[in-house]
Every structure is written in C-alpha cells, then in structure tokens.
Coordinates of C-alpha atoms in Angstrom, one line a residue:
X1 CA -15.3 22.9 -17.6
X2 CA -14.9 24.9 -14.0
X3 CA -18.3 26.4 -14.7
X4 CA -20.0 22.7 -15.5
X5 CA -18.2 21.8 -12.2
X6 CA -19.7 24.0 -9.9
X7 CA -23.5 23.3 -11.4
X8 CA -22.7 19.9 -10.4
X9 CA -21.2 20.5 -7.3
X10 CA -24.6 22.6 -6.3
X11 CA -26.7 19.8 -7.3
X12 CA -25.0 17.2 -4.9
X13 CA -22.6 19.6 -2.7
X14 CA -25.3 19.2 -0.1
X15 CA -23.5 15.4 0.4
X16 CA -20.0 16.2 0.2
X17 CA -19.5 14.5 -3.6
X18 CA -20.1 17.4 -5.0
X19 CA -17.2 18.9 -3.8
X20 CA -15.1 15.5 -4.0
X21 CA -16.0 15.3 -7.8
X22 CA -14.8 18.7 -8.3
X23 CA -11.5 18.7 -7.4
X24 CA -11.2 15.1 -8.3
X25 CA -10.6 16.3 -11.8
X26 CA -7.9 18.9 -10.9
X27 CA -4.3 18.2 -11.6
X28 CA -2.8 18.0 -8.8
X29 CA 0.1 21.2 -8.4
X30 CA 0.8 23.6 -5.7
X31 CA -2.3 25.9 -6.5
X32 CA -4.4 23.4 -6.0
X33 CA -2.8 21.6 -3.3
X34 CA -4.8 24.4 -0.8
X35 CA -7.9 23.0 -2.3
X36 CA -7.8 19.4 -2.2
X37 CA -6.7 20.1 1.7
X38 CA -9.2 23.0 2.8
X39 CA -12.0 22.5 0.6
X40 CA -12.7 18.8 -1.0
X41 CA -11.2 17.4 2.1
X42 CA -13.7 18.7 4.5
X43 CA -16.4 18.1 2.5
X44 CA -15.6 14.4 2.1
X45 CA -15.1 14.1 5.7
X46 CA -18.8 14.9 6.2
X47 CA -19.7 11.6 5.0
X48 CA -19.0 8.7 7.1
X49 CA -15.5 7.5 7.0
X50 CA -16.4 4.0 5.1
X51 CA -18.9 6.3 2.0
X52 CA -16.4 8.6 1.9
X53 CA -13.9 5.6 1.2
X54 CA -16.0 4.4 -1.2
X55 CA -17.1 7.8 -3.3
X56 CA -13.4 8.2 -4.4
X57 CA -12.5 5.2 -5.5
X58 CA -15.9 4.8 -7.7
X59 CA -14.9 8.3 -8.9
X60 CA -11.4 7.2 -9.2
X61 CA -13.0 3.8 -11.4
X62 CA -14.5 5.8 -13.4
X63 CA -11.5 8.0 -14.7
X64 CA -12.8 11.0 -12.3
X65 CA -9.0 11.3 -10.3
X66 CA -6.7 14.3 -9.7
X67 CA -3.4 13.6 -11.4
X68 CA 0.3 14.6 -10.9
X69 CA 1.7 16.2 -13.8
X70 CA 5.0 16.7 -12.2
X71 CA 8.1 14.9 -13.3
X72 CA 10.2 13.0 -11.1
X73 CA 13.5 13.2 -10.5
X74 CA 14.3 9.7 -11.6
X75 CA 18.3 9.9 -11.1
X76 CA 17.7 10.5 -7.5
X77 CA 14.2 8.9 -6.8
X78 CA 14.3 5.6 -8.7
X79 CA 15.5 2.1 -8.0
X80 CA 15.7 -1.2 -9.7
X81 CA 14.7 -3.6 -7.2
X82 CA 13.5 -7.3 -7.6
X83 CA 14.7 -6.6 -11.5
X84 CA 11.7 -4.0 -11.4
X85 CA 12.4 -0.2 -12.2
X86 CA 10.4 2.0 -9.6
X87 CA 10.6 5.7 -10.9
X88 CA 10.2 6.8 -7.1
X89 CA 10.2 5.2 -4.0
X90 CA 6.3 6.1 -2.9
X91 CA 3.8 3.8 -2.9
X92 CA 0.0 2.9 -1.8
X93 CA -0.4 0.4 0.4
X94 CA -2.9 -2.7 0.6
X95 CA -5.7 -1.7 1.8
X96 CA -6.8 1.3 -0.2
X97 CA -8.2 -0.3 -3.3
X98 CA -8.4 -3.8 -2.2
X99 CA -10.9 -5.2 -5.1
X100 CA -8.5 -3.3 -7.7
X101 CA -11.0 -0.9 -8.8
X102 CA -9.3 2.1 -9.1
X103 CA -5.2 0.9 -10.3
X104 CA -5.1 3.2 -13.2
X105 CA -6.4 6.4 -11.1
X106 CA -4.3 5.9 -8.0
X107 CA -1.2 5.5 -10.4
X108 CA -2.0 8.7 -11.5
X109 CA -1.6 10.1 -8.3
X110 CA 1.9 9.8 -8.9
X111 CA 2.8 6.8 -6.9
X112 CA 5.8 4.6 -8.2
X113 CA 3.8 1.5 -7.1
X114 CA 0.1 0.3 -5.7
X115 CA -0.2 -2.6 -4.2
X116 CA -4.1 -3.7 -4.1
X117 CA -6.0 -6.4 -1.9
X118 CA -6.0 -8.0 1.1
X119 CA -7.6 -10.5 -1.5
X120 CA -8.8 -13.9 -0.7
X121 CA -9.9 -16.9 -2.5
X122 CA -13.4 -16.6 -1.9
X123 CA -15.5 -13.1 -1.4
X124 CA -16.2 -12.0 2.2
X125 CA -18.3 -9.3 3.7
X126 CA -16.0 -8.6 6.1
X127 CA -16.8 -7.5 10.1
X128 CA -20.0 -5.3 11.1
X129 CA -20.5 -2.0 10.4
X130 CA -19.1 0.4 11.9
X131 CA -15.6 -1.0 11.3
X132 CA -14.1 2.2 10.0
X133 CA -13.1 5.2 12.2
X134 CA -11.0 8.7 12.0
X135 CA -9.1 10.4 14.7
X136 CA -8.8 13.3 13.4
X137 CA -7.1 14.9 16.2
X138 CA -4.3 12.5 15.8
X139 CA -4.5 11.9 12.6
X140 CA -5.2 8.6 12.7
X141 CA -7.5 5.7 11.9
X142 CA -9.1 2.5 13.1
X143 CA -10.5 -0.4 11.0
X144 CA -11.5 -3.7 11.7
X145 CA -12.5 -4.6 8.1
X146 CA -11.8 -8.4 8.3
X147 CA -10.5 -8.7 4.9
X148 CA -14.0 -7.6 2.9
X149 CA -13.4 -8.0 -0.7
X150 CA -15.2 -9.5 -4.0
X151 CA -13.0 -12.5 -3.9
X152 CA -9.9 -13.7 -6.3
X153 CA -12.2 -14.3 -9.3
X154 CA -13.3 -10.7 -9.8
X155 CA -10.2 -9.5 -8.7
X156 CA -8.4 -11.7 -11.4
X157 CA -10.2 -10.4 -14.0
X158 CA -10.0 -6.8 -13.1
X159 CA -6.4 -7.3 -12.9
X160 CA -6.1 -9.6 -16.3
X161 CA -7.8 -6.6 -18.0
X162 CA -5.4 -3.8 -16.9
X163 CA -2.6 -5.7 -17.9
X164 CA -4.3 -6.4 -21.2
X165 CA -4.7 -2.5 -21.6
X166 CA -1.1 -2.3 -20.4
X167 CA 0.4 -4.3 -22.7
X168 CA -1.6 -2.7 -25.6
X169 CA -0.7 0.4 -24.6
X170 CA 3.4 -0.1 -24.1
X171 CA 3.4 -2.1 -27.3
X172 CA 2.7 1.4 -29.2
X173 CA 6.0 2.7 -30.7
X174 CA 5.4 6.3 -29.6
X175 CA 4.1 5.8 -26.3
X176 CA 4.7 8.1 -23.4
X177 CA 6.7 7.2 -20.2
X178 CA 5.0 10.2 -18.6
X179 CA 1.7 8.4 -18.7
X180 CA 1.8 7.2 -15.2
X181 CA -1.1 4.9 -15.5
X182 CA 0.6 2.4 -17.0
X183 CA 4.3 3.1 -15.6
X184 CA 3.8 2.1 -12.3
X185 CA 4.6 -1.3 -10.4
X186 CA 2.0 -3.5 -9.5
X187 CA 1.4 -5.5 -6.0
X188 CA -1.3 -7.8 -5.2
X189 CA -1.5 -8.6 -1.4
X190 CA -3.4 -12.1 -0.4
X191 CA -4.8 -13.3 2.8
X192 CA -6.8 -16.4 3.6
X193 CA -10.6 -16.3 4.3
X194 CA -12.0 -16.3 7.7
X195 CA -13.5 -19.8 7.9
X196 CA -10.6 -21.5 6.5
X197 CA -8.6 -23.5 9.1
X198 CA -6.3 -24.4 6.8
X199 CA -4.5 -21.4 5.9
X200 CA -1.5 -22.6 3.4
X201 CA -4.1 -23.8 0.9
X202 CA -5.9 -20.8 1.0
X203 CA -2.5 -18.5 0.1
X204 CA -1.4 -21.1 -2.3
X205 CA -4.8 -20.3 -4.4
X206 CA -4.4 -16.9 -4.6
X207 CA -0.8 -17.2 -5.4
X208 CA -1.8 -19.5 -8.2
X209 CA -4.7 -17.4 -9.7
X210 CA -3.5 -13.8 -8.9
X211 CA 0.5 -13.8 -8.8
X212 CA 0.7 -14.1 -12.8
X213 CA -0.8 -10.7 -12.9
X214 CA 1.9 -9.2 -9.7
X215 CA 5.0 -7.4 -10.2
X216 CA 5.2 -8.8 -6.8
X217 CA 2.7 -10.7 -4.0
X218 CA 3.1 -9.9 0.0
X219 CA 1.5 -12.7 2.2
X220 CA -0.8 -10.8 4.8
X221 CA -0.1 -12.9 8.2
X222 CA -0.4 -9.3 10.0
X223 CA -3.9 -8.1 10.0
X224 CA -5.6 -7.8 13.8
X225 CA -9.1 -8.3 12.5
X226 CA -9.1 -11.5 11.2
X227 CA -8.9 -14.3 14.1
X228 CA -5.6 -16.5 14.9
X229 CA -4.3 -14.4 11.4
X230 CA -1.2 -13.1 13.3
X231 CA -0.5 -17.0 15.2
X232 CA 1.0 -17.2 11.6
X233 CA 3.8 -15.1 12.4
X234 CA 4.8 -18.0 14.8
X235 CA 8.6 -19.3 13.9
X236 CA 6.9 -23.0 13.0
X237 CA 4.0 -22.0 11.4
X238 CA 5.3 -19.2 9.2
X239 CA 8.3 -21.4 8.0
X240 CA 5.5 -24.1 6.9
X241 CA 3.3 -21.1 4.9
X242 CA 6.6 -19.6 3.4
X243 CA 8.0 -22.8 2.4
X244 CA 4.8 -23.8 1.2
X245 CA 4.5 -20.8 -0.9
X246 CA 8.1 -20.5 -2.3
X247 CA 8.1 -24.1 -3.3
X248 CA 4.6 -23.7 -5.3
X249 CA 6.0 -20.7 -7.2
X250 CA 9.0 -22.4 -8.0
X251 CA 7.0 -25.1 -9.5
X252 CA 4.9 -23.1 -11.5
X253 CA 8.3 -22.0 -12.8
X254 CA 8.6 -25.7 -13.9
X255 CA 4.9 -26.0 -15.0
X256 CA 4.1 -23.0 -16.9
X257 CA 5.0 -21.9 -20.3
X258 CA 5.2 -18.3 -18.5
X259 CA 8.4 -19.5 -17.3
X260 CA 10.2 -15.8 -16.9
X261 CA 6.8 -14.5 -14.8
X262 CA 6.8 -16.9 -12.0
X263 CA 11.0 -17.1 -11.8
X264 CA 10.5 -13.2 -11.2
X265 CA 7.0 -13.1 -9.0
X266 CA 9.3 -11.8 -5.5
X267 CA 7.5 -13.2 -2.5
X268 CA 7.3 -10.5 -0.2
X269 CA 5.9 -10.8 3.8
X270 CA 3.5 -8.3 5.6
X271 CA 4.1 -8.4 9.2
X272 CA 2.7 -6.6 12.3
X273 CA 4.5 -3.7 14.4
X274 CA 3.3 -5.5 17.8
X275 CA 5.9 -8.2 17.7
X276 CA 8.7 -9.0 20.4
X277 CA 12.5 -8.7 19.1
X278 CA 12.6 -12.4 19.9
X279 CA 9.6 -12.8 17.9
X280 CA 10.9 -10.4 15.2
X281 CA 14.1 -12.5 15.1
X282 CA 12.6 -15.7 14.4
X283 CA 10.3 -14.1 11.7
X284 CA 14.1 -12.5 10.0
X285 CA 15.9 -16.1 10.5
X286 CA 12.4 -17.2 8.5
X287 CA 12.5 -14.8 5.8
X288 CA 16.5 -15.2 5.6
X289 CA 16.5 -18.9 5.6
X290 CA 13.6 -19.5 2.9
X291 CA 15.1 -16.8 0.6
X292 CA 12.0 -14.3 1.4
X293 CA 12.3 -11.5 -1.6
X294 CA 11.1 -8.3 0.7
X295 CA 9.4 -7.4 3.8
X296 CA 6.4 -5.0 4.8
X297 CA 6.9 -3.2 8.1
X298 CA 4.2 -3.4 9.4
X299 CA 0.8 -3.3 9.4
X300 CA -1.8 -1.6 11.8
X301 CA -0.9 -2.1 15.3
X302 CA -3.6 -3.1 18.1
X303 CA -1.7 -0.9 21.1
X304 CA -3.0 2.4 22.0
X305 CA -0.2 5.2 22.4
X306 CA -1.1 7.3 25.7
X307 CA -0.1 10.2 23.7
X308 CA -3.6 10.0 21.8
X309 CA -6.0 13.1 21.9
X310 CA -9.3 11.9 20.6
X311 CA -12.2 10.9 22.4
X312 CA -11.7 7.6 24.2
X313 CA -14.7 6.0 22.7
X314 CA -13.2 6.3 19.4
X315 CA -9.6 5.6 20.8
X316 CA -10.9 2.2 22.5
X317 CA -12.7 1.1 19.2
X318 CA -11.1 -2.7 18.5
X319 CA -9.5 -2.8 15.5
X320 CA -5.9 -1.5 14.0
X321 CA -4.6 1.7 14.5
X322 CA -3.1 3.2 11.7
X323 CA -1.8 6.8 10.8
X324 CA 0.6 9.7 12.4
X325 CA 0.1 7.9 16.1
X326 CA 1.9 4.8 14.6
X327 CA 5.3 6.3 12.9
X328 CA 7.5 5.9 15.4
X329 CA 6.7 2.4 16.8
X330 CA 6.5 1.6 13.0
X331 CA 9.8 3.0 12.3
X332 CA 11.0 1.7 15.4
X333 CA 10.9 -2.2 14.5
X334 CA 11.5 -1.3 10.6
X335 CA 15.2 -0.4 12.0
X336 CA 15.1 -3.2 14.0
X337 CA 14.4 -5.4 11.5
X338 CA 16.6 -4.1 9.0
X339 CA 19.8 -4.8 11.7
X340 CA 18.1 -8.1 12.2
X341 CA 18.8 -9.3 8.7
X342 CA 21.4 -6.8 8.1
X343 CA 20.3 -5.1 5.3
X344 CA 20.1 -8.2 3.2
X345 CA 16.3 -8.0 2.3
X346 CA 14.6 -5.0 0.7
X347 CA 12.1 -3.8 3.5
X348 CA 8.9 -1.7 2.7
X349 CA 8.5 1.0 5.4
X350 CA 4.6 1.7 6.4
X351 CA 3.0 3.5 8.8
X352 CA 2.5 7.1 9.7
X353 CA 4.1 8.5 6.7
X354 CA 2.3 12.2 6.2
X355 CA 5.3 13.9 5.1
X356 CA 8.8 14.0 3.1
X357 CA 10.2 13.9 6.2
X358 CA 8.4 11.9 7.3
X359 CA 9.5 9.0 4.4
X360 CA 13.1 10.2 4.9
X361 CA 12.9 8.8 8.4
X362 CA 12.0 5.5 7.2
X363 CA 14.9 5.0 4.4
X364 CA 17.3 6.0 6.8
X365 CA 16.2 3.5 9.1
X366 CA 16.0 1.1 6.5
X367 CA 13.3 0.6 3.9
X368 CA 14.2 0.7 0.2
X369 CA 10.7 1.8 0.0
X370 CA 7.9 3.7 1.2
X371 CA 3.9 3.2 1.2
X372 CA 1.6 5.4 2.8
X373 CA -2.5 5.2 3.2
X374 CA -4.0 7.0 6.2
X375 CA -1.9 10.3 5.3
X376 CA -4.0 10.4 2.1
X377 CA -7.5 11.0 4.5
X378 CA -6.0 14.0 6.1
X379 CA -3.9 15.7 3.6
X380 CA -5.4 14.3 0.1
X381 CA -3.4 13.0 -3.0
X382 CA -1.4 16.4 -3.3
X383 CA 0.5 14.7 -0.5
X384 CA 2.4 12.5 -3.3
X385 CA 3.9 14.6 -5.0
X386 CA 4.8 17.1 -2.3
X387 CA 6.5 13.7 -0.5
X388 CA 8.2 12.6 -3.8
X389 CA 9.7 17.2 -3.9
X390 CA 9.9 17.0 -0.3
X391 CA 12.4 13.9 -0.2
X392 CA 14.6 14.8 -3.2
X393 CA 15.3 17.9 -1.9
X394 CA 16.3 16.5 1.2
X395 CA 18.2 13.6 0.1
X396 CA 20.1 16.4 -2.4
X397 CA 20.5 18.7 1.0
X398 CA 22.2 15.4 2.9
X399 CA 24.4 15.1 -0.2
X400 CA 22.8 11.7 -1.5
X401 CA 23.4 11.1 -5.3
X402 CA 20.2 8.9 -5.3
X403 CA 17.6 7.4 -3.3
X404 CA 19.7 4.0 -2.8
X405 CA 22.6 5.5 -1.0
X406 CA 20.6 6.9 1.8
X407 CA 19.1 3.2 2.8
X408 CA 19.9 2.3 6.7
X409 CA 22.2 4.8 7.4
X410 CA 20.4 5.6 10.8
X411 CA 19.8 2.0 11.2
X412 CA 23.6 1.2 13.2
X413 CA 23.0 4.6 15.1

C-alpha cells in the first residue's frame, strides 16, 4: 500500500495532493504525527488556502482521512450533557465542513462532536474570491466567506443519509463503540441568507428542515461577513429571534409524531468575541430568560491584535480573524460570560485552541466544551488526539477525577 502511495504521490506531488493523499490514509499515532506536521502539511499549504480547504474534505468525502485509533479515556474525558453522552470534550467547529460532506471522516479524527454548516435556507455563493487567508506567522486566519454553502436541501439530504447509515449501523447487535464514525455527536449550525430582511423566518426554516437530523442546532447571529448579521445580537432583536425559535421547536414537539427528537433538539447561540460586557450581559439575561440550552464563545473577531507579525496587507484583509491571535480575547469573554450567567448554561469555548493546554485554559474558565478549526491548518488532525492525551494528563496532574469537575474554576479568580 506505501509503495502504491508514493507512485501516486509522484504523479500529482507536483500540486501538493499528492502528498495530502498520502498521509491522508495514515492512522493517525505519534510516528506519524511528524509527518502530517512536516511533510503533508507543507505541501498542502502550497495550494491556495481556499483549494487546499477543499482537497481535504473531497478526500475526506471520499473515505481518504487519517484516523485516530487511540482510545479515550472516557471516565475522565466524557460528559452527558443536553442528555447527549460526548466521549471527550473536543469538537470541530462550524465552519469546517459546512455542506456536511465530510461528517464520517472528520469523526474519525477523533473528535467527540462536529458541528457542520453555517447552512441557510437557500444556496449562496458566498463573497469574492479571495475571501480566505493564512497568517502563518501567527498562526492565524482570515475569512470573509459570507455563509457559501449548497443550501438546506442538499444539506438535508446529506445529513438524512448519515443518520440512515447510522441507525443501520448501531442497530447491529455486535457493533463497535470504537468505530468513531458513528459515535460522535452531531451539530448543525444555521444562519439566514444574505438578501433576507427578515431574518426569524429564515432561522425558523432551517430549524424546521435541518434540526430533526441535530443532536443539537446553534443560531449563527455572530459571523462579521454577512451584513447587519451581528445587529442580531441586539437585547430586542435577539430576544424576538430566540423566542421565535424556542416557541417553533416547542411546537413541533406538539405537531410531530417525533415527539422525543424535538423535546431534546437543545437550542444553542453562537456569539461574537467583540461584544461590550453591557452588551454581553443583555445577550446572558437573553439566553437565561428564554431558557437558551448552550452558548458558543465566540466566533471570529473583526479587531486586529498589535501583537500580529504578518505582513500588514494580509493583517488588514476585512474579514474575521480566527486562530492562536484570538485565544486570549476569546477566553477572555468565555470567563466573562460564564460569571455572567453563573455557570448555569453549558458554554462551548472557541477560538485559538492549538494545544492541550491550550483547551485546559478554556474549561477552567468555563466551557463544558471545546471546538477548535484554525489549529487543524497549522498542526494537522494529529492535533486531536495529542489535545484529547494532552488534557487528561493534565486534568489527572491537577487532581481532577473527570473532565466535569474542572469547569470554571479559574472563572471567580
């Protein structure tokens, strides 16, 4: 098989996929941890940022992925939250895999969850190209997609069919829990299109076409690249949208034979690291009055740290910056947050996350769990599993019995 490998990777290694394929169908251990990092890496990085994006999730669609073989440590790294088991506490983050191409290959990555999308009701192209850009000397990214995806159709039917394969699959007497490609929890994140003005009905179709294939569904109000997006973080307007939404899934509850689905479907709320602690106070009296299930913090932010190195034509692209430049501002309002509603909501912490340590930071200062994204460009999917060893052995070193206990406990300091 390595020797079929390398024929192919001369053929094409002149573009980089050569390479990519190669060590896409590695397993992923220590061994090969150096390779993914020095060697496929670097060749995928000659592409442009957006084909390179591409390339591994069509390899990853077509069953072409590395995959972790490592067991977790479920008594320390897994949770039952929203009535959902998560075997660990790492997951991908919207964004990645928004037309859910690839959900099978990126579970097998290891992560205990994978939320797809930003999906909206109709498909949309999405901003001008260039919209994607790396800087790799801070390890970080800018985008300014604009929510480009096929549209809630195709993604419905992508994501009725893996649940199809799912259910066939768990339904077999003997099947394995180590098969993490059906094991894994399931988000879908929704936004609204770019020409709709009215913005409830637009998150009320793709809760009512997508959220019966979710474990759970976040409402996007946080993206910078679609316009007036984030004016939906406002105290009025986001208590309209939430109520809005909470109301329709309770009466699909009502209206649906799939009674237990939609009881269950937690609403969960993406929002941005740029907002005010007044403003981030009337968003937590929102999510605490309406009976919110979960909160993502946060999305890409739109400042620019001075502490950046790369070239200022790349640093003053518009768009979100994502990545190692963000983790502290990131982490920063997560624990803000998290004292803001006192621990009562399960918060997701984003942003920056390349390390165990890294993810650490963020339970302690409050999230029950972790999703990472622009960490994967720079340090490849070995970083899963090295972030799921990394974090046990920490949270055994601290004296932690499990993942739980270690929630917010910088989040009073």
């Amino acid at each position: 098989a390595s020797d079929n490998m390398a024929g192919f990777g001369r053929v094409i290694g002149w573009s980089g996929v050569g390479l990519a394929v190669a060590g896409s169908i590695i397993q992923i251990t220590d061994s090969q941890s150096y390779f993914h990092k020095q060697i496929v890496l670097p060749a995928v990085h000659k592409l442009d940022p957006e084909t390179a994006h591409k390339t591994v999730l069509k390899l990853l669609s077509l069953g072409l992925g590395p995959r972790d073989t490592s067991k977790d440590d479920e008594k320390i790294l897994s949770q039952t939250i929203w009535d959902r088991k998560f075997v660990n506490p790492i997951g991908l983050a919207a964004g990645f895999d928004k037309d859910a191409v690839a959900i099978k290959g990126l579970l097998q990555w290891g992560f205990g969850f994978v939320e797809i999308g930003s999906v909206t009701p109709l498909p949309q192209p999405g901003n001008d190209k260039p919209r994607l850009f790396r800087l790799s000397e801070d390890q970080g990214i800018i985008n300014r997609f604009g929510f480009n995806n096929e549209g809630m159709i195709e993604v419905g039917k992508r994501l009725s069919q893996y649940r199809r394969e799912q259910s066939q699959y768990l339904s077999k007497q003997n099947h394995s829990t180590t098969n993490k490609e059906y094991n894994g929890i399931l988000g879908i994140n929704i936004g609204k299109n770019k020409i709709q003005t009215n913005a409830i009905e637009d998150y009320i179709k793709g809760l009512n076409y997508l959220g019966p294939h979710g474990d759970y569904l976040v409402i996007n109000v946080s993206s910078p690249n679609t316009p007036g997006l984030r004016s939906l973080q406002n105290k009025s307007e986001l208590s309209s949208l939430i109520k809005s939404i909470i109301q329709e899934r309770d009466k699909l509850l009502l209206l649906t034979n799939n009674q237990n689905k939609f009881k269950s479907l937690p609403i969960l709320l993406k929002i941005a690291p740029d907002l005010s602690d007044e403003e981030l106070g009337d968003v937590a009296d929102v999510c605490i009055g309406l009976g919110v299930d979960g909160v993502i913090v946060s999305n890409t932010t739109i400042s620019r740290p001075e502490t950046l190195l790369s070239e200022k034509n790349l640093i003053n692209q518009t768009g979100g910056l994502s990545g190692k430049p963000i983790l502290n501002i990131s982490t920063e309002r997560l624990k803000k947050f998290y004292q803001l509603t006192n621990g009562k909501i399960p918060l997701i912490g984003v942003g920056g996350v390349l390390t165990a340590e890294d993810a650490y930071l963020k339970i302690r200062n409050g999230a029950s769990l972790v999703q990472v994204y622009s960490g994967l460009i720079y340090n490849g999917p070995a970083m899963v599993p090295e972030i799921k060893e990394g974090l046990t052995e920490l949270l055994k070193k601290d004296g932690f019995q499990s993942v739980t206990e270690a929630i917010g406990v910088d989040a009073w300091k």
